[in-house]
Tab-separated table of C-alpha atoms and ligand atoms in Angstrom:
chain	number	residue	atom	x	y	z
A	1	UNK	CA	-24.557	57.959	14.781
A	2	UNK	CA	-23.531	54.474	15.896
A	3	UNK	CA	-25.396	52.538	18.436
A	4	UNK	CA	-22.969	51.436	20.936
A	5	UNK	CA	-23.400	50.407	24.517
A	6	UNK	CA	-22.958	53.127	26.784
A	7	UNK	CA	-20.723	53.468	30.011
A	8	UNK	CA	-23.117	55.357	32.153
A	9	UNK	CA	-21.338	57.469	34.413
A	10	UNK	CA	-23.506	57.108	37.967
A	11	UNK	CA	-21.496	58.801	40.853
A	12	UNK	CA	-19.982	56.264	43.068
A	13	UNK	CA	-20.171	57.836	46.072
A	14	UNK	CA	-23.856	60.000	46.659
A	15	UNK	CA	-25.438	61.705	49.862
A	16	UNK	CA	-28.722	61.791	48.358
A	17	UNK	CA	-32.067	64.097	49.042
A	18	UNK	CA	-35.761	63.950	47.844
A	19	UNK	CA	-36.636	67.466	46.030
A	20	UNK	CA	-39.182	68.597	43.719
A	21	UNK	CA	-38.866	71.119	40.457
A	22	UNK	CA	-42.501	72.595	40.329
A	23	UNK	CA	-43.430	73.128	36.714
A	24	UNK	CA	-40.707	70.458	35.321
A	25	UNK	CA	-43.454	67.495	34.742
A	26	UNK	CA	-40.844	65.970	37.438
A	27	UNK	CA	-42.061	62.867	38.642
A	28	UNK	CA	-39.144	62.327	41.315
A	29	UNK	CA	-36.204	64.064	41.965
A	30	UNK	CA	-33.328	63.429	43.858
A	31	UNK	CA	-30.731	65.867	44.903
A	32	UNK	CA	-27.069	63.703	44.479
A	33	UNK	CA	-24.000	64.318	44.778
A	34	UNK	CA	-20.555	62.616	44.293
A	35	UNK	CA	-17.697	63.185	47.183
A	36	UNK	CA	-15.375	63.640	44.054
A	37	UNK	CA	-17.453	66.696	42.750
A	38	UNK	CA	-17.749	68.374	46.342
A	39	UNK	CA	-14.018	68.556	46.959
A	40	UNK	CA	-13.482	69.916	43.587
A	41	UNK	CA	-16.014	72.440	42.793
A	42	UNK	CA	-18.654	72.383	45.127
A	43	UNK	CA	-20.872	70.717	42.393
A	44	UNK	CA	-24.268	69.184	42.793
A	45	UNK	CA	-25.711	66.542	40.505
A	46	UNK	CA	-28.925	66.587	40.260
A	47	UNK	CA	-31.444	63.684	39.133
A	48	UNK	CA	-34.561	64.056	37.321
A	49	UNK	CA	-37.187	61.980	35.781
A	50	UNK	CA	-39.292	64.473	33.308
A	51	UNK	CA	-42.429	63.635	31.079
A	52	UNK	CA	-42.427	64.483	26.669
A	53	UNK	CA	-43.514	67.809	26.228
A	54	UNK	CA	-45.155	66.735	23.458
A	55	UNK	CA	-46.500	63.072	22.859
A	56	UNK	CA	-48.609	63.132	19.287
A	57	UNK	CA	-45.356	62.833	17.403
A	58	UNK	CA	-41.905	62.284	18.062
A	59	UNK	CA	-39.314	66.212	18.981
A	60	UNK	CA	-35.839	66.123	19.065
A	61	UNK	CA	-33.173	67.927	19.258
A	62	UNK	CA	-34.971	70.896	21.388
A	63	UNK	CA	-33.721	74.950	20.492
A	64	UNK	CA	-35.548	76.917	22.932
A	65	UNK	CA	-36.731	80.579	22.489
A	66	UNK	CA	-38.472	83.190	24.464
A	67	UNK	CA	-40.604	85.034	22.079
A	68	UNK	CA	-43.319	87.093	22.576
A	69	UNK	CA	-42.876	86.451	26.281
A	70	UNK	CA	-43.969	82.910	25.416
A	71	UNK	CA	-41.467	79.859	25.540
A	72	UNK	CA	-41.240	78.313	21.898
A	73	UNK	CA	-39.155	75.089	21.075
A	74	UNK	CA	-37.703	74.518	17.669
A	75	UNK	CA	-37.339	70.785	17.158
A	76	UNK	CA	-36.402	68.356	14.956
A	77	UNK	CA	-39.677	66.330	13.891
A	78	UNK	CA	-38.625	62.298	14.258
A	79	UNK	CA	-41.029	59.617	12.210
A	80	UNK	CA	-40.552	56.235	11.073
A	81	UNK	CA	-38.942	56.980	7.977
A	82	UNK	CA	-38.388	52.927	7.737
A	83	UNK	CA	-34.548	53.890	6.796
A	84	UNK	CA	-31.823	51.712	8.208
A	85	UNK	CA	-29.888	52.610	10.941
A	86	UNK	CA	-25.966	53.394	10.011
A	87	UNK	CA	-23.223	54.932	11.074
A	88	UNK	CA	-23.899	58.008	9.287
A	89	UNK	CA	-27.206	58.639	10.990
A	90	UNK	CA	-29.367	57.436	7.755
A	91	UNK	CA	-32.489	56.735	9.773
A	92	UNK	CA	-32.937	59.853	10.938
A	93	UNK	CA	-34.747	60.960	7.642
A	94	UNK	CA	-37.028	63.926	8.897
A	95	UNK	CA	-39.015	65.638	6.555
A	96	UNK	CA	-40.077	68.439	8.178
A	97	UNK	CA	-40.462	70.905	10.996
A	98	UNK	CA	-42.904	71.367	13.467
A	99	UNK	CA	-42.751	74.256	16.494
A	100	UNK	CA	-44.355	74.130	19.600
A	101	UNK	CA	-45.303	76.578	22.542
A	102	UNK	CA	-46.009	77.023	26.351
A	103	UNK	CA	-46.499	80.149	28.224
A	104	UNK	CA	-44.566	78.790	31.173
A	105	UNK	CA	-42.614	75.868	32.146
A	106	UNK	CA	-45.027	73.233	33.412
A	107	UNK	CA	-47.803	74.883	31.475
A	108	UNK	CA	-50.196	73.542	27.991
A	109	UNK	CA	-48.202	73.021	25.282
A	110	UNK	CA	-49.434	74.244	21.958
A	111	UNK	CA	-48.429	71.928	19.239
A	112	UNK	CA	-48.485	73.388	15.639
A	113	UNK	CA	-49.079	72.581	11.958
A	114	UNK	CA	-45.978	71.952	9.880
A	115	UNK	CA	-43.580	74.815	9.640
A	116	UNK	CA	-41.506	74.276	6.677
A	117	UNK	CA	-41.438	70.876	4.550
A	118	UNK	CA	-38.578	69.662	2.620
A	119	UNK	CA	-40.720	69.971	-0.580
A	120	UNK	CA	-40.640	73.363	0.069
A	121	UNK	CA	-37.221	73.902	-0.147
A	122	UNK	CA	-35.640	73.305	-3.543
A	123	UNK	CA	-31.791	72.825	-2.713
A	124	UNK	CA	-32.832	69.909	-0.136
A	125	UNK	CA	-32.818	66.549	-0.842
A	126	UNK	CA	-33.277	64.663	2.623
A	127	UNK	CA	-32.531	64.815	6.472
A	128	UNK	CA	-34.162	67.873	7.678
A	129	UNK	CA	-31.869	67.897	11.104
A	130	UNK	CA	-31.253	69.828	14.032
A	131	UNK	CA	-33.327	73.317	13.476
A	132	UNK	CA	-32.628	77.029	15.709
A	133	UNK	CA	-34.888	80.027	15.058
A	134	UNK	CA	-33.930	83.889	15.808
A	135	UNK	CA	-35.716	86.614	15.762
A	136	UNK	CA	-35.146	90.067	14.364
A	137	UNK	CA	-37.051	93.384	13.803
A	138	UNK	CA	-40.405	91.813	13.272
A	139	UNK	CA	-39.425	88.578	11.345
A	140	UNK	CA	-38.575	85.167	12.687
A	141	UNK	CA	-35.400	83.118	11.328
A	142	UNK	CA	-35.729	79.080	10.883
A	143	UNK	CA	-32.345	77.653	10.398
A	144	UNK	CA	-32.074	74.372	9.307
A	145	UNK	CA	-29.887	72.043	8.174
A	146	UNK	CA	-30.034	69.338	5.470
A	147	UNK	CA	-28.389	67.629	2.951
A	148	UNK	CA	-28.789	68.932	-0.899
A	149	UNK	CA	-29.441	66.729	-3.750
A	150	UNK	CA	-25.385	65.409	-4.089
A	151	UNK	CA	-25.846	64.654	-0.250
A	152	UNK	CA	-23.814	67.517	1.098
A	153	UNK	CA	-25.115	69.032	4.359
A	154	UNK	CA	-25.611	72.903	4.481
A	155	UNK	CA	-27.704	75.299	6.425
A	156	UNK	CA	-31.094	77.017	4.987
A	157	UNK	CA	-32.997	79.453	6.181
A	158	UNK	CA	-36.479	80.510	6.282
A	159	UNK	CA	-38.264	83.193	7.361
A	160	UNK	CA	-41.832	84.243	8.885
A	161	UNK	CA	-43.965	86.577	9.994
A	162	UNK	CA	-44.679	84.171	13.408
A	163	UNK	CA	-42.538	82.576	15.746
A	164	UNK	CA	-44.709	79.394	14.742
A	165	UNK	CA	-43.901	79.915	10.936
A	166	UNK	CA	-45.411	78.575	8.545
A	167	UNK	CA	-41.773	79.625	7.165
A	168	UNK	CA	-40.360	80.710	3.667
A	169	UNK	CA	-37.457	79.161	2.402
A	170	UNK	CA	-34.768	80.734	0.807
A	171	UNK	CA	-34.092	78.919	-2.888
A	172	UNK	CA	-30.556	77.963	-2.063
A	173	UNK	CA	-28.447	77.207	1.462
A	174	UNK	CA	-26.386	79.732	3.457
A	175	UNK	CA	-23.355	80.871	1.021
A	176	UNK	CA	-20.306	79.222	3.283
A	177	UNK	CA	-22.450	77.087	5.103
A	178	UNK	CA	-21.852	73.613	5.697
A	179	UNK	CA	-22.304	70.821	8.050
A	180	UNK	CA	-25.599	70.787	10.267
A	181	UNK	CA	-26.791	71.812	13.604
A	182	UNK	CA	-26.836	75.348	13.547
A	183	UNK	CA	-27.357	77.502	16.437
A	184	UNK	CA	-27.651	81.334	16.470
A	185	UNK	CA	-26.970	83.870	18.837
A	186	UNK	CA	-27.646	87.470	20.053
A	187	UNK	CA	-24.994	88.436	21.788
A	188	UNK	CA	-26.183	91.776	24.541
A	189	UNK	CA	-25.153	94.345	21.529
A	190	UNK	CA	-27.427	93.271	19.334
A	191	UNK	CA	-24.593	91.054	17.188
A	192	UNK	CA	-26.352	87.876	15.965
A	193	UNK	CA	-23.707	84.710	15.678
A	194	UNK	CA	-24.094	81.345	14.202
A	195	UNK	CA	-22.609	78.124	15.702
A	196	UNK	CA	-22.409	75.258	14.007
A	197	UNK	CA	-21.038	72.004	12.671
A	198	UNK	CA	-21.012	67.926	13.741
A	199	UNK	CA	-18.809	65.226	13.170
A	200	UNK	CA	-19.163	61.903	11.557
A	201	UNK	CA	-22.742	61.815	10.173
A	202	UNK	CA	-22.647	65.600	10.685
A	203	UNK	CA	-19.861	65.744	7.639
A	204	UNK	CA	-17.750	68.364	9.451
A	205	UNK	CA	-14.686	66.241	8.754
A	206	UNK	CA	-15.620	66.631	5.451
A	207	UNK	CA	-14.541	70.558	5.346
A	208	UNK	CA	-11.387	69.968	7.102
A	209	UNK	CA	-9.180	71.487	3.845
A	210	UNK	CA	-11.543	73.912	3.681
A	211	UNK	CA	-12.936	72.697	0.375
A	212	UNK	CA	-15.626	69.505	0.551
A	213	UNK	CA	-13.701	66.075	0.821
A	214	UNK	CA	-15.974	63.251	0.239
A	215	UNK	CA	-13.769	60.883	2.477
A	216	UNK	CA	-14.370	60.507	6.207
A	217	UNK	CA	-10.795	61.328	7.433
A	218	UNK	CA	-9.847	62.719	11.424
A	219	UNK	CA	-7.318	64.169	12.862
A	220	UNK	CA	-5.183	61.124	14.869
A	221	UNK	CA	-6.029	60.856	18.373
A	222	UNK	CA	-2.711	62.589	19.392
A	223	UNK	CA	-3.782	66.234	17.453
A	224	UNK	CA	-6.352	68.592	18.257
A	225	UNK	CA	-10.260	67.775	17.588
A	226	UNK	CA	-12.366	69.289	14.959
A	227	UNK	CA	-14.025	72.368	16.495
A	228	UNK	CA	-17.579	73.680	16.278
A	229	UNK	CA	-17.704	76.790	13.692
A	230	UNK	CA	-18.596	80.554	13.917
A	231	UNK	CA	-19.843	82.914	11.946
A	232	UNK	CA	-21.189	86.189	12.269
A	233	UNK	CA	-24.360	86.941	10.932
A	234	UNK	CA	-25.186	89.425	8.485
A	235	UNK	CA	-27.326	92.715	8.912
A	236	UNK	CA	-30.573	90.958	7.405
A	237	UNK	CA	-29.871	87.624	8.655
A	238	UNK	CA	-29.506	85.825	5.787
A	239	UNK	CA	-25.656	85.557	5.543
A	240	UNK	CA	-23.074	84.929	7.177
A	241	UNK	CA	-20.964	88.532	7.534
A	242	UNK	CA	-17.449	86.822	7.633
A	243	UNK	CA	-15.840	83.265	6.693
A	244	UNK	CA	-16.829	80.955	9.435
A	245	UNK	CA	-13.810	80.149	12.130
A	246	UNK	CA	-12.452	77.773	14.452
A	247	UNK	CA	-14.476	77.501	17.860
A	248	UNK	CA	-11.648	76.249	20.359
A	249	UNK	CA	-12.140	74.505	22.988
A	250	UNK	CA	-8.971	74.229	25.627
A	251	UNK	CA	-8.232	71.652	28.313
A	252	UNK	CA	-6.980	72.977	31.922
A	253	UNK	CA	-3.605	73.788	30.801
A	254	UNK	CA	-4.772	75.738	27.718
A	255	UNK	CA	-4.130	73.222	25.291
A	256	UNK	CA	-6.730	72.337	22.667
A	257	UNK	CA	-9.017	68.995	23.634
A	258	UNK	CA	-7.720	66.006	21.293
A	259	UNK	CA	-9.495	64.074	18.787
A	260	UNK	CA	-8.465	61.331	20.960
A	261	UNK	CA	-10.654	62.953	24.122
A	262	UNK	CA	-13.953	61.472	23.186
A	263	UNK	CA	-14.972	62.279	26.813
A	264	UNK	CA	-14.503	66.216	26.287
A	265	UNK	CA	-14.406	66.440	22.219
A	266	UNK	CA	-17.354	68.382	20.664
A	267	UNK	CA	-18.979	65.773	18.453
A	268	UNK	CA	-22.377	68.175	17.687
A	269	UNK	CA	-25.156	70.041	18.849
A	270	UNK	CA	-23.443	73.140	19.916
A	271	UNK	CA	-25.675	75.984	21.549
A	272	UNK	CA	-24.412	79.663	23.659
A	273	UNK	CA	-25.725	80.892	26.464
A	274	UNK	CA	-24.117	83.967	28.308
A	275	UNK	CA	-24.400	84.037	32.266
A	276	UNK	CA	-22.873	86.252	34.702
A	277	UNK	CA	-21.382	88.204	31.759
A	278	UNK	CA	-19.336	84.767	30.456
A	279	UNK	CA	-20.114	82.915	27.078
A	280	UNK	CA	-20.949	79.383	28.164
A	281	UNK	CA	-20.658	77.286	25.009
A	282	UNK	CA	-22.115	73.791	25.266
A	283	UNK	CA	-22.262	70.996	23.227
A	284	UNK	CA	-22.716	66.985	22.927
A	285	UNK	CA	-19.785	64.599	23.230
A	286	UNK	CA	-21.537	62.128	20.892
A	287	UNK	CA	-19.929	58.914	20.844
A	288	UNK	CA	-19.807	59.575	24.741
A	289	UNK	CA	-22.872	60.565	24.964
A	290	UNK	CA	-22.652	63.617	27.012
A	291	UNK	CA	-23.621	67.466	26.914
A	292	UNK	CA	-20.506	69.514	28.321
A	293	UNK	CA	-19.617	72.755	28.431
A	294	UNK	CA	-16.412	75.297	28.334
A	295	UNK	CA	-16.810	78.685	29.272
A	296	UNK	CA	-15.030	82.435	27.611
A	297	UNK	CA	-14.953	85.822	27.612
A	298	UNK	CA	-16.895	86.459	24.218
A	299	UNK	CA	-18.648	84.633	21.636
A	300	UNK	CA	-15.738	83.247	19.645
A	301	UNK	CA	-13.983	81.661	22.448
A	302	UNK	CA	-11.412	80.026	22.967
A	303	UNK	CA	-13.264	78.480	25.917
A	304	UNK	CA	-12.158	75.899	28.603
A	305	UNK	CA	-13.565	72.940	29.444
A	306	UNK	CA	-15.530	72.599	32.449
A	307	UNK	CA	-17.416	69.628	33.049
A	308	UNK	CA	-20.993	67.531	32.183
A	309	UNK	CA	-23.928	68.960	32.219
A	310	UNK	CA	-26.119	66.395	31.175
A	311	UNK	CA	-25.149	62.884	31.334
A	312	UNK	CA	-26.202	60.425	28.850
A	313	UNK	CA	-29.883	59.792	28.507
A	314	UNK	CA	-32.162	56.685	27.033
A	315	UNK	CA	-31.235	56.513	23.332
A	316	UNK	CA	-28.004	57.426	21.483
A	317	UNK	CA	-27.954	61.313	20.518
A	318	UNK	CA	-27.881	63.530	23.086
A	319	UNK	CA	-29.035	67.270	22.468
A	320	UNK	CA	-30.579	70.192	24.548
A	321	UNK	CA	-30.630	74.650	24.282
A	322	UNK	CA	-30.433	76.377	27.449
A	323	UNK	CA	-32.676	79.054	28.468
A	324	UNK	CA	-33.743	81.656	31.128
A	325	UNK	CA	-37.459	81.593	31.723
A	326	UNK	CA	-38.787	84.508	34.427
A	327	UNK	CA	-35.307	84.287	35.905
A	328	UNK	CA	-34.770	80.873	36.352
A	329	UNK	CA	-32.919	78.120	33.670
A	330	UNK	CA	-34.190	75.683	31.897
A	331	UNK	CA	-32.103	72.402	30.083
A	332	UNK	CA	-34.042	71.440	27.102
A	333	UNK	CA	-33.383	67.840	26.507
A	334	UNK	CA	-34.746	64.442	24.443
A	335	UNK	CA	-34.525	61.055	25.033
A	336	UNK	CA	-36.172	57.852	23.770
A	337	UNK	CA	-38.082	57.142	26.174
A	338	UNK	CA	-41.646	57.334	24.514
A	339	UNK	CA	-40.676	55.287	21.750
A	340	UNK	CA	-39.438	52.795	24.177
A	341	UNK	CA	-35.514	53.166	23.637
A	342	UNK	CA	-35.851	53.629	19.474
A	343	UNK	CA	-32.485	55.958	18.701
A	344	UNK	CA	-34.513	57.696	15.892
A	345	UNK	CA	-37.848	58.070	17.629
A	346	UNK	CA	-36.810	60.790	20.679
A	347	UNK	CA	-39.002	62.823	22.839
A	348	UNK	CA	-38.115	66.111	23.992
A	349	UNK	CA	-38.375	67.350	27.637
A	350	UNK	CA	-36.899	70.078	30.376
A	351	UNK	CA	-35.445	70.190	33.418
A	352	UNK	CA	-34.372	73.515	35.873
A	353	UNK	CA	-30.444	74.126	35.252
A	354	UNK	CA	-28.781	75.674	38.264
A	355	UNK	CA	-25.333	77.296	38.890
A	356	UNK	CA	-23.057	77.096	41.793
A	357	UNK	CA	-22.041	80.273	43.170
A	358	UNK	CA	-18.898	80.206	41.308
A	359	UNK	CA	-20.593	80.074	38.143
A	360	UNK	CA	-20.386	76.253	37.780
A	361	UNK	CA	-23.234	74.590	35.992
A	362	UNK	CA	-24.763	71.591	38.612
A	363	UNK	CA	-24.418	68.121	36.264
A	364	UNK	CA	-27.911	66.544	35.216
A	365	UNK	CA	-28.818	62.924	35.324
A	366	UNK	CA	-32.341	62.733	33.692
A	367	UNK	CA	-33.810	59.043	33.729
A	368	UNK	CA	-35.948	57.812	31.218
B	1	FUB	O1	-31.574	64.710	14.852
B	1	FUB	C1	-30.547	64.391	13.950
B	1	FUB	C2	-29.215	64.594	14.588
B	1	FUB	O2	-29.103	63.790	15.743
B	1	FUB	C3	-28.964	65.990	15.109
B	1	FUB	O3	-28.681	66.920	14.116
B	1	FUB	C4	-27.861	65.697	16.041
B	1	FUB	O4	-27.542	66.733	16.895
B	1	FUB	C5	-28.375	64.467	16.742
B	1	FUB	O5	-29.258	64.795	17.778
């Protein structure tokens, strides 16, 4: 989690067009496009400025969920921990989890009491991170990940009655599970999948052997990046039904993305959405700064790279879920802007995602 100046990638060339998103808290929007993108794939990039969803506390790291026919969004909870920032994402020290709610996009958001706290759980010993929830024959699923007491990430989960929680911890991680940022996934048969994993501060290097490796050590540039991680889930959800694999991710001539490719690279924050009958798997570039996105033909890929979806935003991490609301797509996002730029202080917000004809997903600029 280094704070580095960013190259932000504004299109050289741009027609550009005043539009409005009803419902987004969209301020201004302008409709933008680079010459570049038109001749190539007929993509639009869009540019929004959205409002926090929710501005009593600090949200990150958005997973969005229609339950119940009501939109809920599974954050992380930022505070001022008062830990100092490093490159292994020390300052984000969240405690615990809090959910919130809307009926619609653009409608009252229902903030709620704390969902699960790291007391609660007795294998954690700090940084409650990047949270999903699923839900399954009349219980909801809060996956979570943190690190134990020797400072290992893994993934818990806890369970509820209420897509709000409070949740119930289970006494000890995921068996198999490491690394953080989880994200689970019902695929149309009813097949529930879990993504996960994140580099540097994420510890997925870590797990390279197989076996934990204390040591920070990467593939060189020249060899193929580290991959986000599958596993299927088992029957009561509390498992994983099979060793977790490789999630590749392939340039345009089939070859794997390098380690070297921090513009394309999965760095974290991975999330699967299926349009059009494809498996669109998206995740941040990190050190880049980006949210991009490959595309396959079922949930364990391999998938080719496409493009951005959302370009960097105010703050370092960069994080969203992407989900269909009363037929129309939504990019859950944060950014820093409430806090006034702080990395570990991030607000989360949404924007309308839209598709070319083609199947293409239009690239987002959101301004703080
Ligand atoms: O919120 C802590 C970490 O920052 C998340 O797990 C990452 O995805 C990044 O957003």
């Amino acid at each position: 989690m280094k704070q580095t100046m960013k190259q932000m990638k504004w299109p050289v060339a741009l027609f550009v067009a005043i539009a409005s998103v009803s419902g987004c808290q969209t301020s201004t929007e302008q409709k933008t496009a680079t010459t570049e993108d038109i001749s190539k794939k007929q993509i639009d990039s869009v540019v929004v400025q959205t409002k926090p969803l929710v501005t009593e506390i600090y949200t990150a790291d958005p997973s969005a969920h229609v339950f119940e026919g009501r939109i809920y969004v599974y954050p992380s909870h930022d505070y001022e921990a008062g830990v100092p920032e490093d490159d292994l994402g020390s300052h984000f020290d969240m405690r615990d989890y809090r959910v919130f709610s809307m009926d619609s996009i653009g409608g009252p958001v229902t903030l709620y009491d704390v969902a699960l706290d790291k007391d609660d759980v007795p294998w954690v010993g700090r940084q409650m991170w990047a949270p999903d929830a699923a839900y399954k024959a009349g219980t909801y699923y809060l996956y979570f990940p943190a690190k134990d007491k020797e400072d290992v990430f893994h993934i818990g989960v806890a369970t509820s009655e209420n897509p709000e929680g409070p949740f119930t911890a289970q006494p000890e991680p995921i068996p198999q599970s490491f690394s953080m940022d989880p994200a689970v996934f019902e695929d149309a048969d009813g097949t529930f999948y879990m993504y996960f994993g994140g580099i540097w501060g994420g510890q997925l290097q870590r797990w390279a052997s197989g076996e934990y490796n204390p040591e920070d050590i990467y593939p060189a540039d020249s060899l193929p990046a580290l991959t986000p991680k599958i596993a299927k889930m088992s029957e009561d959800m509390l498992s994983f039904d099979e060793s977790p694999k490789d999630v590749l991710i392939l340039d345009e001539n089939g070859d794997p993305l390098l380690t070297g490719d921090h513009d394309r690279r999965f760095f974290e924050a991975a999330w699967m959405h299926t349009y059009n009958g494809k498996y669109y798997l998206s995740y941040s570039t990190g050190d880049t700064h980006n949210i991009a996105y490959a595309i396959g033909d079922n949930p364990y890929g391999p998938f080719t790279y496409q493009g951005v979806i959302l370009n960097p935003v105010l703050g370092w991490t960069n994080h969203h879920s992407i989900v269909e609301v009363d037929g129309k797509w939504y990019l859950f996002y944060h950014d820093s802007s409430l806090s006034g730029g702080k990395t570990h202080l991030r607000s989360v917000k949404v924007a309308e995602l839209t598709y070319t004809e083609s199947g293409q997903i239009n690239n987002i600029t959101a301004k703080p």
